[in-house]
Amino acid sequence: MPEKPIICLAPGDGIGPEIMSACLSIFEAAGVQEHLEFREAEMGEKVFKRGDSRGITDEAMEALERSGILYKGPMGTPIGGGGKSINVTLRKTFGAFANLRHFRTLPGVDTVYSRAGMNVDLYVVRENIEDTYGGIEHRLTNDVVECKRLISAPGCEQVHTFAFRMAQQLGIRLVHCAHKANIMKMTDGLFLERFRTLAEDYPDIETADVIIDALCMNLVLRPNQYHMVVLTNLQGDIVSDLAAGLVGGLGFAPSANIGDQISIFEAVHGTAPDIAGKGIANPTSLLLSGLIMLRHLGMAKQAAVIENALLHTLESGVHTGDVKGETAPVGTREFAEAIAKNLGKAPSSIPAKPIPDSDRPVSYRAPERPQTNRLMRTFVQTEGLVCGADMYIDTRLPPLELAQRLQAICADTPFTLTLISNRGTQVWPTGSIYTEIVDYFRVRFELRDKNQIGRFGQLPTITLLRKVAEKFEITDFQPLKMYDGQPGYSLAQGQ
Ligand code: NAD
């Protein structure tokens, strides 16, 4: 007999243990545990409290690396101190690069859209690793802090490929890429460009792009015009919660974090400390996340049976207290018992989930352990040719005086000063006296003779940096490069 997949189980904090126990009791009634083995792994608040700022024990890390699957309840993030969100740490450490969430109208869940007869059925695919979630932040000067937003071509490709494959699997014919490439031309521009390029490999799927702010308005006005939207991390985070609001709140939104080796299935809501221990929390989000996990493991039949039982239960008016309804609410345990009793039944007001003939449970396969971290690459051939440098300077000098001093510094070098900007807006050589400034300037030096581009590497820019550093406080340095004849840097606003 093939070995059963082992699932690392982390019930979580607050309402976590209550809703996890409800979900496991439904799985037990449906016979899921005949095919899967759940083993608890220690992570969350109790680990933070013992002084481990990772929030996960070494044993749990190893268990997860062996298992490849984590089913988790919500976990609290310590506010202040060094502890980072365990939820974000897990996704990033184990390369769970795509976050998949499904938002849809559920029977018995009253929303403005259900009342208007508008059916919502939307998948949001969010890139999970990059963007401002790198958490790369610095205090640069007295008055300025920064967060570095990194977007990589391989990172974009991973999430777009996942979205297209998932759309094919789910029979979704239209996929949107949401972005802000009109402003962030390089970062969101790359995300959009990779989407368009990869779309060519999926001719059966129609694609379109939408600017993120327009998407938000359209989702509120006519959510049924979207079926799947793929987004960068922070924009995806915000749109996911907006979408949860369309279908009745976070209690109904399942979430899967999919990686090549390790995947994490979790509820999207938090630990709900205000109702923890009262036995009234809604386990639907965690249950639906568990159903994505079952499908991921080839158990589509059991997942469909449980899903139909859940839909039938909600439709028949059985609900927890967070759901508005005609009938009195029940507690977490009673809700789970009702679902278990309804196994085999299906909803009548909406189409039931088709039940496949059989399950095809995957047999246990430990994730491959690489020798070293995998280097992902997309643009293998491109070479960057140094053509100048941006330096970031902590000063309170007025732009004109700053320019005069810098011109004196670079006079006997191959570089000339071409731009000074403040908070991204050009203030020299042209600009407006009305542009308000702070104590953090970008100064741009470019090669005086363009024929010199590519003649030498970055060393002359470092020599220039040393000269500038003798007179000014440097906060950051960025060589400027041309890639395939195109500048690998943005222009300033007003340039
Ligand atoms: P929250 O989601 O815990 O609670 C927001 C509101 O929604 C509360 O009124 C709560 O009672 C209600 N609610 C949430 N889930 C519910 C459920 N299943 N049934 C019924 N009502 C529910 O958000 P918060 O208060 O901002 O965060 C509390 C803690 O959870 C924080 O420490 C936060 O960091 C953490 N958190 C964890 C995750 C995760 O583990 N993925 C996600 C979000 C927040």
Coordinates of C-alpha atoms and ligand atoms in Angstrom, one line a residue:
M1 CA 0.0 0.0 0.0
P2 CA 1.4 3.5 -0.9
E3 CA 2.4 5.6 2.1
K4 CA -0.2 8.2 3.2
P5 CA 0.8 11.8 2.7
I6 CA 1.7 13.4 6.1
I7 CA 0.2 16.8 6.7
C8 CA 1.8 19.1 9.2
L9 CA -1.0 20.4 11.4
A10 CA -0.8 23.7 13.2
P11 CA -4.1 24.6 14.9
G12 CA -2.9 28.2 15.6
D13 CA -3.9 30.7 18.2
G14 CA -7.1 32.4 19.5
I15 CA -10.0 30.7 17.7
G16 CA -7.5 28.5 15.8
P17 CA -7.8 25.3 17.9
E18 CA -11.7 25.6 17.9
I19 CA -12.1 25.9 14.2
M20 CA -9.3 23.4 13.4
S21 CA -11.0 20.8 15.7
A22 CA -14.3 21.5 13.9
C23 CA -12.7 20.9 10.4
L24 CA -10.9 17.7 11.5
S25 CA -14.2 16.3 12.8
I26 CA -15.8 16.9 9.4
F27 CA -12.8 15.3 7.7
E28 CA -13.1 12.4 10.0
A29 CA -16.8 11.9 9.2
A30 CA -16.0 12.0 5.5
G31 CA -13.2 9.5 5.8
V32 CA -10.4 11.8 4.9
Q33 CA -8.0 10.5 7.6
E34 CA -8.1 7.1 5.8
H35 CA -5.9 8.7 3.1
L36 CA -4.0 11.4 5.0
E37 CA -2.1 11.5 8.3
F38 CA -2.2 14.7 10.3
R39 CA 0.8 15.4 12.6
E40 CA 1.0 18.4 14.9
A41 CA 3.9 20.9 14.4
E42 CA 4.6 23.5 17.0
M43 CA 4.4 27.2 15.8
G44 CA 2.7 30.4 16.7
E45 CA 2.2 32.4 19.9
K46 CA 3.5 29.8 22.4
V47 CA 6.8 29.6 20.5
F48 CA 7.1 33.4 20.4
K49 CA 6.4 33.5 24.1
R50 CA 9.3 31.1 24.8
G51 CA 11.6 33.8 23.2
D52 CA 12.0 32.3 19.7
S53 CA 11.5 35.3 17.4
R54 CA 10.8 33.0 14.4
G55 CA 7.6 31.6 16.0
I56 CA 8.4 28.1 14.8
T57 CA 10.6 25.4 16.4
D58 CA 13.5 23.6 14.5
E59 CA 11.5 20.3 14.8
A60 CA 8.5 21.9 13.1
M61 CA 10.7 23.4 10.4
E62 CA 12.2 19.9 9.7
A63 CA 8.8 18.2 9.8
L64 CA 7.4 20.7 7.3
E65 CA 10.4 20.3 5.0
R66 CA 9.8 16.5 5.0
S67 CA 6.0 16.7 4.6
G68 CA 5.7 19.5 2.1
I69 CA 2.1 20.3 3.3
L70 CA 1.0 22.5 6.1
Y71 CA -2.7 22.9 7.2
K72 CA -2.8 25.8 9.6
G73 CA -5.1 27.9 11.7
P74 CA -4.6 31.7 12.2
M75 CA -1.6 32.7 14.3
G76 CA -1.0 36.0 16.2
T77 CA 1.9 38.3 15.3
P78 CA 3.6 39.9 18.4
I79 CA 3.1 43.7 18.1
G80 CA 6.4 45.5 18.5
G81 CA 9.6 43.7 19.4
G82 CA 11.6 41.6 16.9
G83 CA 9.0 38.9 16.1
K84 CA 7.9 38.9 12.5
S85 CA 4.6 37.5 11.2
I86 CA 4.9 33.7 11.3
N87 CA 2.4 33.6 8.5
V88 CA 4.6 35.7 6.2
T89 CA 7.8 33.9 7.4
L90 CA 6.4 30.5 6.4
R91 CA 5.3 31.6 2.9
K92 CA 8.6 33.3 2.2
T93 CA 11.0 30.7 3.8
F94 CA 9.4 27.8 2.0
G95 CA 8.9 29.5 -1.4
A96 CA 5.1 29.3 -1.4
F97 CA 5.0 31.9 -4.1
A98 CA 1.4 31.9 -5.2
N99 CA -1.5 32.8 -2.9
L100 CA -4.8 31.5 -4.3
R101 CA -8.1 32.7 -2.8
H102 CA -11.6 31.9 -4.0
F103 CA -14.5 34.3 -3.3
R104 CA -18.0 33.4 -4.2
T105 CA -21.6 33.9 -3.3
L106 CA -22.6 31.3 -0.8
P107 CA -26.2 30.2 -0.2
G108 CA -27.6 31.6 3.1
V109 CA -24.9 34.3 3.3
D110 CA -26.7 37.6 2.9
T111 CA -24.7 40.3 1.0
V112 CA -25.7 43.3 -1.1
Y113 CA -24.8 41.3 -4.2
S114 CA -26.8 38.2 -3.2
R115 CA -29.8 40.5 -2.7
A116 CA -29.2 42.0 -6.1
G117 CA -29.1 38.5 -7.7
M118 CA -25.5 39.1 -8.7
N119 CA -23.3 36.0 -8.5
V120 CA -19.7 36.5 -7.4
D121 CA -17.2 33.8 -8.4
L122 CA -13.7 35.2 -8.3
Y123 CA -10.3 33.7 -7.9
V124 CA -7.5 36.1 -6.7
V125 CA -3.9 35.0 -7.3
R126 CA -1.4 37.1 -5.4
E127 CA 2.4 36.9 -5.7
N128 CA 3.5 36.0 -2.2
I129 CA 7.2 36.6 -1.8
E130 CA 8.3 39.9 -3.4
D131 CA 7.2 43.5 -3.5
T132 CA 7.2 45.5 -0.2
Y133 CA 6.8 42.3 1.6
G134 CA 10.5 41.9 1.4
G135 CA 10.3 44.2 4.4
I136 CA 13.6 45.8 3.3
E137 CA 13.3 49.1 5.2
H138 CA 15.8 51.7 6.2
R139 CA 15.9 55.1 7.9
L140 CA 17.8 57.2 5.5
T141 CA 18.0 60.6 7.0
N142 CA 16.5 62.6 9.9
D143 CA 13.1 62.8 8.1
V144 CA 13.0 60.0 5.6
V145 CA 12.5 56.2 5.7
E146 CA 12.3 53.9 2.8
C147 CA 10.8 50.4 1.9
K148 CA 12.5 48.8 -1.1
R149 CA 10.1 47.2 -3.5
L150 CA 11.8 44.3 -5.4
I151 CA 10.0 42.6 -8.3
S152 CA 11.9 39.9 -10.2
A153 CA 11.2 38.4 -13.7
P154 CA 11.4 34.8 -12.4
G155 CA 9.1 35.8 -9.5
C156 CA 6.5 37.2 -11.9
E157 CA 6.8 34.1 -14.1
Q158 CA 6.2 31.7 -11.3
V159 CA 2.9 33.4 -10.2
H160 CA 1.6 34.0 -13.8
T161 CA 2.4 30.4 -14.8
F162 CA 0.5 29.2 -11.7
A163 CA -2.5 31.4 -12.5
F164 CA -2.7 30.3 -16.1
R165 CA -2.4 26.6 -15.2
M166 CA -5.0 27.0 -12.4
A167 CA -7.3 28.8 -14.8
Q168 CA -7.0 25.9 -17.2
Q169 CA -7.7 23.4 -14.4
L170 CA -10.7 25.3 -13.2
G171 CA -12.1 26.0 -16.7
I172 CA -11.7 29.7 -16.3
R173 CA -11.6 31.5 -19.7
L174 CA -10.7 35.1 -18.8
V175 CA -7.7 36.1 -16.6
H176 CA -6.9 39.7 -15.7
C177 CA -3.6 41.1 -14.6
A178 CA -4.0 44.1 -12.3
H179 CA -1.2 46.6 -11.9
K180 CA -0.1 50.2 -11.6
A181 CA 2.3 50.1 -14.5
N182 CA 1.3 53.6 -15.5
I183 CA 3.2 54.9 -12.5
M184 CA 5.6 52.1 -11.5
K185 CA 6.7 51.6 -15.1
M186 CA 9.7 49.3 -14.3
T187 CA 8.3 47.1 -11.4
D188 CA 4.7 46.8 -12.3
G189 CA 5.7 47.2 -15.9
L190 CA 7.8 44.0 -15.6
F191 CA 4.9 42.2 -13.9
L192 CA 2.6 43.1 -16.8
E193 CA 5.1 42.4 -19.5
R194 CA 5.7 38.9 -18.1
F195 CA 2.0 38.3 -18.0
R196 CA 1.5 39.3 -21.6
T197 CA 4.5 37.2 -22.7
L198 CA 3.4 34.1 -20.8
A199 CA -0.2 34.5 -22.0
E200 CA 1.0 33.6 -25.5
D201 CA 1.5 30.0 -24.2
Y202 CA -2.2 29.7 -23.2
P203 CA -4.1 30.6 -26.4
D204 CA -7.3 29.1 -25.0
I205 CA -7.4 31.7 -22.2
E206 CA -8.5 35.3 -22.9
T207 CA -6.4 37.8 -21.1
A208 CA -6.8 41.5 -20.2
D209 CA -5.1 44.0 -17.9
V210 CA -6.6 46.5 -15.5
I211 CA -5.1 49.3 -13.5
I212 CA -5.5 48.5 -9.8
D213 CA -7.6 51.5 -8.8
A214 CA -10.1 50.8 -11.7
L215 CA -10.2 47.2 -10.6
C216 CA -11.2 48.2 -7.1
M217 CA -14.0 50.4 -8.4
N218 CA -15.2 47.7 -10.9
L219 CA -15.1 45.0 -8.3
V220 CA -17.5 47.0 -6.1
L221 CA -19.8 48.0 -9.0
R222 CA -19.8 44.7 -11.0
P223 CA -17.8 41.9 -9.4
N224 CA -19.2 39.3 -11.8
Q225 CA -17.2 40.6 -14.7
Y226 CA -14.0 39.1 -13.2
H227 CA -13.2 35.4 -12.9
M228 CA -9.5 35.4 -12.0
V229 CA -7.2 38.3 -11.2
V230 CA -3.4 38.0 -10.8
L231 CA -1.6 40.7 -8.8
T232 CA 1.6 41.7 -7.1
N233 CA 1.9 41.1 -3.3
L234 CA 0.6 44.3 -1.6
Q235 CA -2.0 45.1 -4.2
G236 CA -3.1 41.4 -4.0
D237 CA -3.3 41.6 -0.2
I238 CA -5.7 44.6 -0.4
V239 CA -7.8 43.3 -3.2
S240 CA -8.2 39.9 -1.4
D241 CA -9.8 41.6 1.6
L242 CA -11.9 43.8 -0.7
A243 CA -13.1 40.6 -2.5
A244 CA -13.8 38.9 0.9
G245 CA -16.1 41.8 1.7
L246 CA -18.1 41.1 -1.5
V247 CA -19.1 37.6 -0.4
G248 CA -19.8 38.2 3.3
G249 CA -16.4 38.7 5.0
L250 CA -13.1 37.0 5.8
G251 CA -14.9 34.1 7.5
F252 CA -15.8 32.7 4.0
A253 CA -12.5 33.1 2.1
P254 CA -10.2 30.1 1.8
S255 CA -6.6 30.5 1.0
A256 CA -3.8 28.3 -0.4
N257 CA -0.1 29.3 -0.6
I258 CA 1.4 27.1 -3.3
G259 CA 5.1 26.5 -3.9
D260 CA 7.0 24.0 -6.0
Q261 CA 8.0 22.0 -2.9
I262 CA 6.0 23.2 0.1
S263 CA 2.4 24.4 0.2
I264 CA 0.4 26.0 3.0
F265 CA -3.4 25.9 3.4
E266 CA -4.8 28.4 5.9
A267 CA -7.8 30.5 6.8
V268 CA -7.4 34.2 5.8
H269 CA -8.8 35.7 8.9
G270 CA -6.9 36.3 12.1
T271 CA -7.0 34.8 15.6
A272 CA -10.2 36.8 16.5
P273 CA -9.1 37.3 20.1
D274 CA -12.4 39.0 20.9
I275 CA -14.3 35.7 20.5
A276 CA -11.6 33.1 21.2
G277 CA -12.7 30.4 23.6
K278 CA -16.4 31.2 23.3
G279 CA -17.1 28.3 20.8
I280 CA -18.8 30.7 18.3
A281 CA -16.2 31.1 15.6
N282 CA -17.0 30.3 12.0
P283 CA -14.8 27.4 10.6
T284 CA -15.9 27.9 7.0
S285 CA -12.7 29.7 5.8
L286 CA -10.5 27.0 7.3
L287 CA -12.7 24.2 6.0
L288 CA -12.7 25.6 2.4
S289 CA -8.9 26.0 2.6
G290 CA -8.8 22.4 3.7
L291 CA -10.8 21.5 0.6
I292 CA -8.3 23.2 -1.7
M293 CA -5.7 21.1 0.1
L294 CA -7.6 17.9 -0.5
R295 CA -7.9 18.8 -4.2
H296 CA -4.2 19.6 -4.3
L297 CA -3.6 16.0 -2.9
G298 CA -5.8 14.4 -5.6
M299 CA -8.9 14.0 -3.3
A300 CA -11.3 15.9 -5.5
K301 CA -14.2 13.5 -4.7
Q302 CA -14.0 13.9 -0.9
A303 CA -13.6 17.6 -1.3
A304 CA -16.7 17.9 -3.5
V305 CA -18.8 15.8 -1.1
I306 CA -17.8 18.0 1.9
E307 CA -18.3 21.2 -0.1
N308 CA -21.8 20.2 -1.1
A309 CA -22.6 19.3 2.6
L310 CA -21.3 22.8 3.6
L311 CA -23.4 24.5 1.0
H312 CA -26.5 22.5 1.9
T313 CA -26.0 23.4 5.6
L314 CA -25.7 27.1 4.9
E315 CA -28.6 27.0 2.5
S316 CA -30.8 25.3 5.2
G317 CA -30.2 28.3 7.5
V318 CA -27.6 26.7 9.9
H319 CA -24.9 29.3 10.5
T320 CA -22.6 30.8 13.0
G321 CA -23.1 34.2 14.7
D322 CA -21.0 36.2 12.3
V323 CA -23.5 35.4 9.5
K324 CA -26.7 37.5 9.2
G325 CA -29.7 35.2 8.9
E326 CA -33.3 34.6 9.7
T327 CA -32.5 31.7 12.0
A328 CA -30.7 31.8 15.4
P329 CA -26.9 31.2 15.1
V330 CA -25.3 28.0 16.3
G331 CA -21.8 27.4 17.8
T332 CA -18.7 26.2 16.0
R333 CA -19.2 22.5 17.1
E334 CA -22.9 22.4 16.2
F335 CA -22.2 23.9 12.8
A336 CA -19.5 21.2 12.2
E337 CA -21.9 18.5 13.3
A338 CA -24.6 19.7 11.0
I339 CA -22.1 19.6 8.0
A340 CA -21.0 16.1 9.0
K341 CA -24.7 15.0 9.1
N342 CA -25.3 16.5 5.7
L343 CA -22.5 14.6 3.9
G344 CA -24.1 13.2 0.8
K345 CA -26.5 16.1 0.5
A346 CA -26.2 19.0 -2.0
P347 CA -27.5 22.5 -2.3
S348 CA -30.6 23.2 -4.4
S349 CA -30.5 27.0 -4.8
I350 CA -27.1 27.0 -6.6
P351 CA -25.4 24.3 -8.8
A352 CA -24.0 21.5 -6.7
K353 CA -20.3 20.8 -7.0
P354 CA -20.0 17.9 -9.5
I355 CA -18.7 14.8 -7.7
P356 CA -15.8 13.0 -9.6
D357 CA -16.1 9.2 -9.9
S358 CA -13.2 8.6 -7.7
D359 CA -10.4 10.1 -5.7
R360 CA -6.8 9.8 -6.9
P361 CA -4.9 10.4 -3.7
V362 CA -1.3 11.2 -4.3
S363 CA 1.2 8.9 -2.5
Y364 CA 3.6 10.4 -0.1
R365 CA 6.6 12.0 -1.7
A366 CA 9.0 14.1 0.4
P367 CA 10.0 17.4 -1.2
E368 CA 13.3 17.1 -3.1
R369 CA 16.1 18.5 -0.9
P370 CA 18.3 20.7 -3.1
Q371 CA 22.0 20.9 -2.5
T372 CA 21.9 24.6 -2.3
N373 CA 19.3 27.4 -2.9
R374 CA 18.0 27.4 -6.4
L375 CA 19.0 30.3 -8.6
M376 CA 16.0 31.3 -10.7
R377 CA 16.7 33.1 -14.0
T378 CA 14.6 34.6 -16.9
F379 CA 16.7 37.0 -19.0
V380 CA 19.8 34.9 -19.3
Q381 CA 21.4 36.9 -22.2
T382 CA 21.0 40.5 -21.0
E383 CA 24.1 42.4 -20.0
G384 CA 24.0 45.7 -18.1
L385 CA 26.4 48.4 -19.3
V386 CA 27.3 51.0 -16.8
C387 CA 26.5 54.6 -18.0
G388 CA 26.4 56.5 -14.7
A389 CA 25.3 56.5 -11.1
D390 CA 22.5 57.8 -8.9
M391 CA 23.7 58.8 -5.4
Y392 CA 21.3 59.6 -2.6
I393 CA 22.5 62.4 -0.3
D394 CA 21.4 63.6 3.2
T395 CA 21.5 67.4 3.0
R396 CA 19.4 70.4 3.6
L397 CA 21.1 72.6 1.0
P398 CA 18.9 74.3 -1.6
P399 CA 19.0 72.4 -5.0
L400 CA 20.9 75.1 -6.9
E401 CA 23.7 75.3 -4.3
L402 CA 23.8 71.5 -4.1
A403 CA 24.2 71.3 -7.9
Q404 CA 27.0 73.9 -8.0
R405 CA 29.0 71.9 -5.4
L406 CA 28.4 68.6 -7.1
Q407 CA 29.4 70.0 -10.5
A408 CA 32.7 71.2 -8.9
I409 CA 33.3 67.6 -7.6
C410 CA 32.7 65.8 -10.9
A411 CA 34.4 68.4 -13.1
D412 CA 37.6 66.3 -13.6
T413 CA 35.8 62.9 -13.9
P414 CA 34.2 61.3 -17.0
F415 CA 30.7 62.1 -15.5
T416 CA 28.5 65.1 -15.6
L417 CA 25.6 66.0 -13.2
T418 CA 22.3 65.6 -15.1
L419 CA 19.6 65.6 -12.5
I420 CA 18.7 66.3 -8.9
S421 CA 15.3 65.1 -7.7
N422 CA 13.6 65.2 -4.3
R423 CA 11.0 62.6 -3.4
G424 CA 11.1 61.6 -7.1
T425 CA 10.4 65.1 -8.5
Q426 CA 13.0 66.9 -10.5
V427 CA 14.3 70.1 -8.8
W428 CA 17.4 70.7 -11.0
P429 CA 18.3 71.7 -13.7
T430 CA 14.6 72.7 -14.1
G431 CA 11.7 72.4 -11.7
S432 CA 9.4 74.6 -9.7
I433 CA 10.2 76.8 -6.7
Y434 CA 6.9 75.5 -5.3
T435 CA 8.1 71.8 -5.1
E436 CA 8.4 71.2 -1.4
I437 CA 11.6 69.2 -0.5
V438 CA 13.0 67.1 2.4
D439 CA 16.5 66.3 3.5
Y440 CA 17.1 63.4 1.0
F441 CA 18.2 64.1 -2.6
R442 CA 18.8 61.9 -5.6
V443 CA 21.7 63.2 -7.7
R444 CA 22.3 61.6 -11.1
F445 CA 25.7 61.5 -12.8
E446 CA 25.9 60.3 -16.4
L447 CA 28.9 59.7 -18.7
R448 CA 29.7 62.9 -20.5
D449 CA 30.8 60.9 -23.6
K450 CA 28.1 58.3 -24.5
N451 CA 30.6 56.4 -26.6
Q452 CA 32.2 55.4 -23.3
I453 CA 29.2 53.4 -22.3
G454 CA 30.3 49.8 -21.8
R455 CA 34.0 50.7 -22.0
F456 CA 34.6 50.3 -18.3
G457 CA 32.6 48.7 -15.5
Q458 CA 31.4 50.2 -12.3
L459 CA 34.8 51.3 -10.8
P460 CA 34.8 54.9 -12.1
T461 CA 31.4 55.3 -10.5
I462 CA 32.9 54.1 -7.2
T463 CA 35.8 56.6 -7.6
L464 CA 33.2 59.3 -8.1
L465 CA 31.3 58.1 -5.1
R466 CA 34.4 58.4 -2.9
K467 CA 34.8 62.0 -4.1
V468 CA 31.2 62.9 -3.3
A469 CA 31.4 61.1 0.0
E470 CA 34.3 63.3 1.1
K471 CA 31.9 66.3 1.0
F472 CA 28.4 64.8 1.6
E473 CA 26.6 62.2 3.7
I474 CA 25.8 59.4 1.3
T475 CA 22.7 57.3 2.1
D476 CA 22.5 55.1 -1.0
F477 CA 24.3 54.4 -4.2
Q478 CA 22.9 52.9 -7.4
P479 CA 25.0 52.4 -10.6
L480 CA 23.0 53.2 -13.7
K481 CA 23.0 50.6 -16.6
M482 CA 21.8 50.2 -20.1
Y483 CA 20.2 46.9 -21.0
D484 CA 19.9 46.1 -24.7
G485 CA 20.1 49.8 -25.4
Q486 CA 17.3 50.7 -23.0
P487 CA 18.0 52.6 -19.7
G488 CA 17.6 50.4 -16.7
Y489 CA 16.3 53.3 -14.6
S490 CA 13.4 55.6 -14.4
L491 CA 13.2 59.3 -15.2
A492 CA 12.2 61.7 -12.5
Q493 CA 8.7 63.3 -12.4
G494 CA 8.9 66.4 -14.5
Q495 CA 12.1 65.3 -16.3
Ligands
NAD1 P1 -9.2 39.0 12.9 O1 -9.4 38.4 11.5 O2 -8.7 38.1 13.9 O3 -10.6 39.7 13.5 C1 -11.3 40.7 12.8 C2 -12.8 40.6 13.2 O4 -13.4 39.4 12.5 C3 -13.0 40.3 14.7 O5 -14.2 41.0 15.1 C4 -13.3 38.8 14.7 O6 -14.1 38.4 15.8 C5 -13.9 38.5 13.4 N1 -13.6 37.1 12.9 C6 -12.4 36.8 12.4 N2 -12.5 35.5 12.0 C7 -13.7 35.0 12.4 C8 -14.3 33.7 12.3 N3 -13.7 32.7 11.8 N4 -15.6 33.7 12.8 C9 -16.2 34.7 13.3 N5 -15.7 35.9 13.4 C10 -14.4 36.1 12.9 O7 -8.2 40.3 12.7 P2 -7.4 41.1 13.7 O8 -8.2 41.3 15.0 O9 -6.8 42.2 13.0 O10 -6.1 40.2 14.1 C11 -6.0 39.4 15.3 C12 -4.6 38.6 15.2 O11 -4.6 37.7 14.1 C13 -3.4 39.5 15.0 O12 -2.4 39.0 15.9 C14 -3.0 39.3 13.6 O13 -1.6 39.5 13.4 C15 -3.4 37.9 13.4 N6 -3.7 37.5 12.0 C16 -3.3 36.3 11.6 C17 -3.6 35.9 10.3 C18 -3.1 34.5 9.8 O14 -2.8 33.7 10.6 N7 -3.1 34.2 8.5 C19 -4.3 36.7 9.4 C20 -4.7 38.0 9.9 C21 -4.4 38.4 11.2

